[in-house]
Each structure stands twice: as C-alpha cells, then as structure tokens.
PDB file of C-alpha atoms in Angstrom:
ATOM      1  CA  MET A   9    -150.694  99.487  85.572  1.00 43.00           C
ATOM      2  CA  ARG A  10    -151.130  96.554  87.596  1.00 45.00           C
ATOM      3  CA  GLU A  11    -154.718  97.676  88.370  1.00 53.00           C
ATOM      4  CA  ARG A  12    -155.901  98.408  84.905  1.00 49.00           C
ATOM      5  CA  LEU A  13    -154.662  94.942  84.186  1.00 45.00           C
ATOM      6  CA  ALA A  14    -156.582  93.276  87.004  1.00 49.00           C
ATOM      7  CA  ALA A  15    -159.626  95.284  86.173  1.00 55.00           C
ATOM      8  CA  ALA A  16    -159.205  94.086  82.576  1.00 53.00           C
ATOM      9  CA  ALA A  17    -159.033  90.625  83.715  1.00 52.00           C
ATOM     10  CA  ALA A  18    -161.984  91.356  85.879  1.00 62.00           C
ATOM     11  CA  GLY A  19    -164.300  91.748  83.018  1.00 70.00           C
ATOM     12  CA  VAL A  20    -164.545  95.943  83.418  1.00 75.00           C
ATOM     13  CA  ALA A  21    -165.526  97.410  80.479  1.00 87.00           C
ATOM     14  CA  PRO A  22    -163.054  99.234  78.474  1.00 91.00           C
ATOM     15  CA  GLY A  23    -162.236 102.694  78.526  1.00 94.00           C
ATOM     16  CA  ARG A  24    -162.247 105.566  76.170  1.00 94.00           C
ATOM     17  CA  TYR A  25    -158.623 104.875  75.625  1.00 95.00           C
ATOM     18  CA  GLN A  26    -159.002 101.551  75.560  1.00 96.00           C
ATOM     19  CA  ILE A  27    -161.605 101.705  72.463  1.00 96.00           C
ATOM     20  CA  LEU A  28    -159.630 104.278  70.416  1.00 96.00           C
ATOM     21  CA  ALA A  29    -156.736 101.794  70.305  1.00 96.00           C
ATOM     22  CA  ALA A  30    -158.948  99.013  68.901  1.00 96.00           C
ATOM     23  CA  ILE A  31    -160.163 101.725  66.411  1.00 97.00           C
ATOM     24  CA  ASN A  32    -156.707 102.096  65.624  1.00 96.00           C
ATOM     25  CA  ALA A  33    -156.136  98.408  65.576  1.00 96.00           C
ATOM     26  CA  VAL A  34    -158.826  97.731  63.114  1.00 96.00           C
ATOM     27  CA  HIS A  35    -157.532 100.221  60.908  1.00 95.00           C
ATOM     28  CA  THR A  36    -153.953  99.135  61.054  1.00 95.00           C
ATOM     29  CA  SER A  37    -154.562  95.610  60.581  1.00 95.00           C
ATOM     30  CA  ALA A  38    -156.104  96.364  57.214  1.00 94.00           C
ATOM     31  CA  ARG A  39    -154.182  96.080  54.165  1.00 93.00           C
ATOM     32  CA  ASP A  40    -156.072  98.916  52.361  1.00 88.00           C
ATOM     33  CA  ILE A  41    -158.893 101.180  53.157  1.00 85.00           C
ATOM     34  CA  ARG A  42    -161.050  98.672  51.200  1.00 87.00           C
ATOM     35  CA  ASP A  43    -160.298  95.884  53.854  1.00 92.00           C
ATOM     36  CA  THR A  44    -160.929  97.785  56.878  1.00 96.00           C
ATOM     37  CA  ASP A  45    -163.702  96.023  58.741  1.00 97.00           C
ATOM     38  CA  TRP A  46    -166.091  99.329  58.991  1.00 97.00           C
ATOM     39  CA  SER A  47    -168.950  97.493  61.012  1.00 97.00           C
ATOM     40  CA  GLN A  48    -166.342  96.718  63.409  1.00 97.00           C
ATOM     41  CA  ILE A  49    -165.153 100.201  63.467  1.00 97.00           C
ATOM     42  CA  LEU A  50    -168.805 101.886  63.796  1.00 98.00           C
ATOM     43  CA  ALA A  51    -169.724  98.989  66.739  1.00 97.00           C
ATOM     44  CA  LEU A  52    -166.459 100.646  68.674  1.00 97.00           C
ATOM     45  CA  TYR A  53    -167.400 103.983  67.550  1.00 98.00           C
ATOM     46  CA  ASP A  54    -171.026 103.407  68.909  1.00 98.00           C
ATOM     47  CA  ARG A  55    -169.512 102.190  72.124  1.00 97.00           C
ATOM     48  CA  LEU A  56    -167.266 105.224  72.604  1.00 97.00           C
ATOM     49  CA  VAL A  57    -169.905 107.879  71.604  1.00 97.00           C
ATOM     50  CA  ARG A  58    -171.692 106.457  74.972  1.00 96.00           C
ATOM     51  CA  LEU A  59    -168.479 107.285  76.968  1.00 96.00           C
ATOM     52  CA  ASP A  60    -167.655 110.455  75.471  1.00 95.00           C
ATOM     53  CA  PRO A  61    -170.353 112.084  73.346  1.00 96.00           C
ATOM     54  CA  SER A  62    -168.107 114.826  71.949  1.00 97.00           C
ATOM     55  CA  PRO A  63    -169.019 116.371  68.273  1.00 98.00           C
ATOM     56  CA  ILE A  64    -165.315 114.982  66.947  1.00 98.00           C
ATOM     57  CA  ILE A  65    -166.169 111.750  68.255  1.00 98.00           C
ATOM     58  CA  ALA A  66    -169.579 112.194  66.332  1.00 98.00           C
ATOM     59  CA  LEU A  67    -167.843 113.104  63.238  1.00 98.00           C
ATOM     60  CA  ASN A  68    -165.520 110.351  63.177  1.00 98.00           C
ATOM     61  CA  ARG A  69    -168.229 107.631  63.547  1.00 98.00           C
ATOM     62  CA  ALA A  70    -170.172 109.445  60.718  1.00 98.00           C
ATOM     63  CA  ILE A  71    -166.978 108.337  58.325  1.00 97.00           C
ATOM     64  CA  ALA A  72    -167.716 104.726  59.159  1.00 98.00           C
ATOM     65  CA  VAL A  73    -171.291 105.215  58.717  1.00 98.00           C
ATOM     66  CA  ALA A  74    -170.159 106.533  55.038  1.00 98.00           C
ATOM     67  CA  GLU A  75    -168.361 103.674  54.378  1.00 97.00           C
ATOM     68  CA  LEU A  76    -171.322 101.458  55.486  1.00 97.00           C
ATOM     69  CA  ASP A  77    -174.580 103.156  54.859  1.00 98.00           C
ATOM     70  CA  GLY A  78    -173.426 105.546  52.250  1.00 98.00           C
ATOM     71  CA  PRO A  79    -172.044 109.551  51.944  1.00 98.00           C
ATOM     72  CA  GLU A  80    -176.068 110.625  52.170  1.00 98.00           C
ATOM     73  CA  VAL A  81    -176.531 109.024  55.502  1.00 98.00           C
ATOM     74  CA  ALA A  82    -173.361 110.488  56.764  1.00 98.00           C
ATOM     75  CA  LEU A  83    -174.003 113.777  55.421  1.00 98.00           C
ATOM     76  CA  ALA A  84    -177.062 114.097  57.613  1.00 98.00           C
ATOM     77  CA  ILE A  85    -175.011 113.109  60.711  1.00 98.00           C
ATOM     78  CA  VAL A  86    -172.422 115.593  59.610  1.00 98.00           C
ATOM     79  CA  ASP A  87    -174.656 118.504  59.251  1.00 98.00           C
ATOM     80  CA  ARG A  88    -175.933 118.307  62.323  1.00 98.00           C
ATOM     81  CA  LEU A  89    -172.535 118.764  63.482  1.00 98.00           C
ATOM     82  CA  ALA A  90    -172.378 122.350  61.809  1.00 98.00           C
ATOM     83  CA  GLU A  91    -172.930 124.512  65.223  1.00 98.00           C
ATOM     84  CA  ALA A  92    -170.423 122.339  67.116  1.00 98.00           C
ATOM     85  CA  LEU A  93    -167.811 122.086  64.557  1.00 98.00           C
ATOM     86  CA  ALA A  94    -167.996 125.409  62.548  1.00 97.00           C
ATOM     87  CA  GLY A  95    -164.454 126.199  63.229  1.00 97.00           C
ATOM     88  CA  TYR A  96    -162.807 122.941  62.668  1.00 98.00           C
ATOM     89  CA  HIS A  97    -161.163 122.094  59.119  1.00 97.00           C
ATOM     90  CA  ALA A  98    -161.759 118.427  59.728  1.00 98.00           C
ATOM     91  CA  TYR A  99    -165.328 118.745  59.801  1.00 98.00           C
ATOM     92  CA  HIS A 100    -165.361 120.786  56.670  1.00 98.00           C
ATOM     93  CA  ALA A 101    -162.632 118.362  54.696  1.00 98.00           C
ATOM     94  CA  THR A 102    -165.215 115.245  55.910  1.00 98.00           C
ATOM     95  CA  ARG A 103    -168.436 117.561  54.424  1.00 98.00           C
ATOM     96  CA  ALA A 104    -166.232 118.205  51.286  1.00 98.00           C
ATOM     97  CA  ASP A 105    -165.800 114.474  50.652  1.00 98.00           C
ATOM     98  CA  LEU A 106    -169.214 113.245  51.566  1.00 98.00           C
ATOM     99  CA  LEU A 107    -170.527 115.873  49.002  1.00 98.00           C
ATOM    100  CA  ARG A 108    -167.469 114.799  46.228  1.00 98.00           C
ATOM    101  CA  ARG A 109    -168.979 111.415  46.895  1.00 97.00           C
ATOM    102  CA  LEU A 110    -172.485 112.452  46.281  1.00 98.00           C
ATOM    103  CA  GLY A 111    -171.411 114.508  43.156  1.00 97.00           C
ATOM    104  CA  ARG A 112    -172.475 117.863  44.359  1.00 98.00           C
ATOM    105  CA  SER A 113    -169.133 119.371  43.140  1.00 97.00           C
ATOM    106  CA  ARG A 114    -169.758 123.062  43.768  1.00 97.00           C
ATOM    107  CA  GLN A 115    -170.798 122.405  47.575  1.00 98.00           C
ATOM    108  CA  SER A 116    -167.728 120.205  47.847  1.00 98.00           C
ATOM    109  CA  ARG A 117    -165.638 122.813  46.516  1.00 98.00           C
ATOM    110  CA  ALA A 118    -167.072 125.377  48.837  1.00 98.00           C
ATOM    111  CA  ALA A 119    -166.490 122.919  51.604  1.00 98.00           C
ATOM    112  CA  TYR A 120    -162.838 122.707  50.818  1.00 98.00           C
ATOM    113  CA  ASP A 121    -162.586 126.208  50.771  1.00 98.00           C
ATOM    114  CA  ARG A 122    -163.485 126.489  54.253  1.00 98.00           C
ATOM    115  CA  ALA A 123    -161.010 123.585  55.172  1.00 98.00           C
ATOM    116  CA  ILE A 124    -158.262 125.194  53.754  1.00 98.00           C
ATOM    117  CA  ASP A 125    -158.842 128.521  55.511  1.00 97.00           C
ATOM    118  CA  LEU A 126    -159.216 126.258  58.720  1.00 98.00           C
ATOM    119  CA  ALA A 127    -156.206 124.241  58.167  1.00 97.00           C
ATOM    120  CA  GLY A 128    -153.499 124.145  60.970  1.00 89.00           C
ATOM    121  CA  ASN A 129    -150.312 123.347  58.415  1.00 94.00           C
ATOM    122  CA  THR A 130    -149.013 123.537  55.266  1.00 96.00           C
ATOM    123  CA  GLY A 131    -149.342 119.774  54.452  1.00 96.00           C
ATOM    124  CA  GLU A 132    -152.870 119.671  55.263  1.00 96.00           C
ATOM    125  CA  THR A 133    -153.515 122.920  53.217  1.00 97.00           C
ATOM    126  CA  ALA A 134    -151.553 121.217  50.148  1.00 97.00           C
ATOM    127  CA  TYR A 135    -153.743 117.890  50.647  1.00 97.00           C
ATOM    128  CA  LEU A 136    -156.845 119.358  50.851  1.00 98.00           C
ATOM    129  CA  THR A 137    -155.866 121.897  47.647  1.00 97.00           C
ATOM    130  CA  ARG A 138    -155.060 118.765  45.804  1.00 97.00           C
ATOM    131  CA  ARG A 139    -158.547 116.910  46.479  1.00 97.00           C
ATOM    132  CA  ARG A 140    -160.592 120.145  45.582  1.00 97.00           C
ATOM    133  CA  ASP A 141    -158.378 120.890  42.501  1.00 97.00           C
ATOM    134  CA  GLN A 142    -159.310 117.323  41.534  1.00 96.00           C
ATOM    135  CA  LEU A 143    -162.950 118.236  41.344  1.00 95.00           C
ATOM    136  CA  ARG A 144    -164.785 118.732  37.902  1.00 78.00           C
TER     137      ARG A 144
END
C-alpha cells in the first residue's frame, strides 16, 4: 500500500483500477444520468482503452460516445465489436438500446431477444424483457 501511495505522489500514471474507480466516481457524483459528465467519462475510457484494449472496455466507451455524439456514431463502434462479443448479453443489450434510440424498433427487438437469451440471471432477463416490451 505504501508503494502505491508513493507512486501516486511521484506522479506515476494511474493504472487500470484507478481509472475504473475514477469512472465510477464520475457516475456516482451525478444526481441522475442527465447530470453525468460524459466528456470526463469518455476521456477516462480513452485512457483506459490504451491500457486495456479489450472489447468490453470498447463497448463501455461506446456508451459514453452515444451520450456525447449520438447513438448512430456509437452503433458504428458497437457493430465493429460483433465478432468479439457475440456471446455477451450486454453487447446485445447495448445494441438494442442504441437501435431503439434510432427508432429502429424491429432491429432493437431482435437485439433485445438475443440479450434475453444470453442473460445470466432472472433480474437481467426481467429488465431486458420490460425494455423490449416497451418498443412499439
């Protein structure tokens, strides 16, 4: 612990967990989602993706992009992750939400169906089913 404090005091760049903690802090400091500082979150994800270029980090970064640049820009990022995240329910749930925001209900419903098929627990399944059923 002392070594980490000394490193932080010496100006050593933050690591993966420190950046994740900073992202969490930005989220929790907002009163609600509309007050979230998405530009700060995106800047933190930009740093994190350089340390950990995983597809899940890229997916999370795309959510911040959607808030700043719109769902169409984010969907292009998400669609490039299709092969790597085909079996990950959060990938399909993210796609479903972006498609919903773009008014593409039929495609959104299909993405929600896939996310529901892959969801790991009844709470996630119930939430995703509610979201899907709210589509026109």
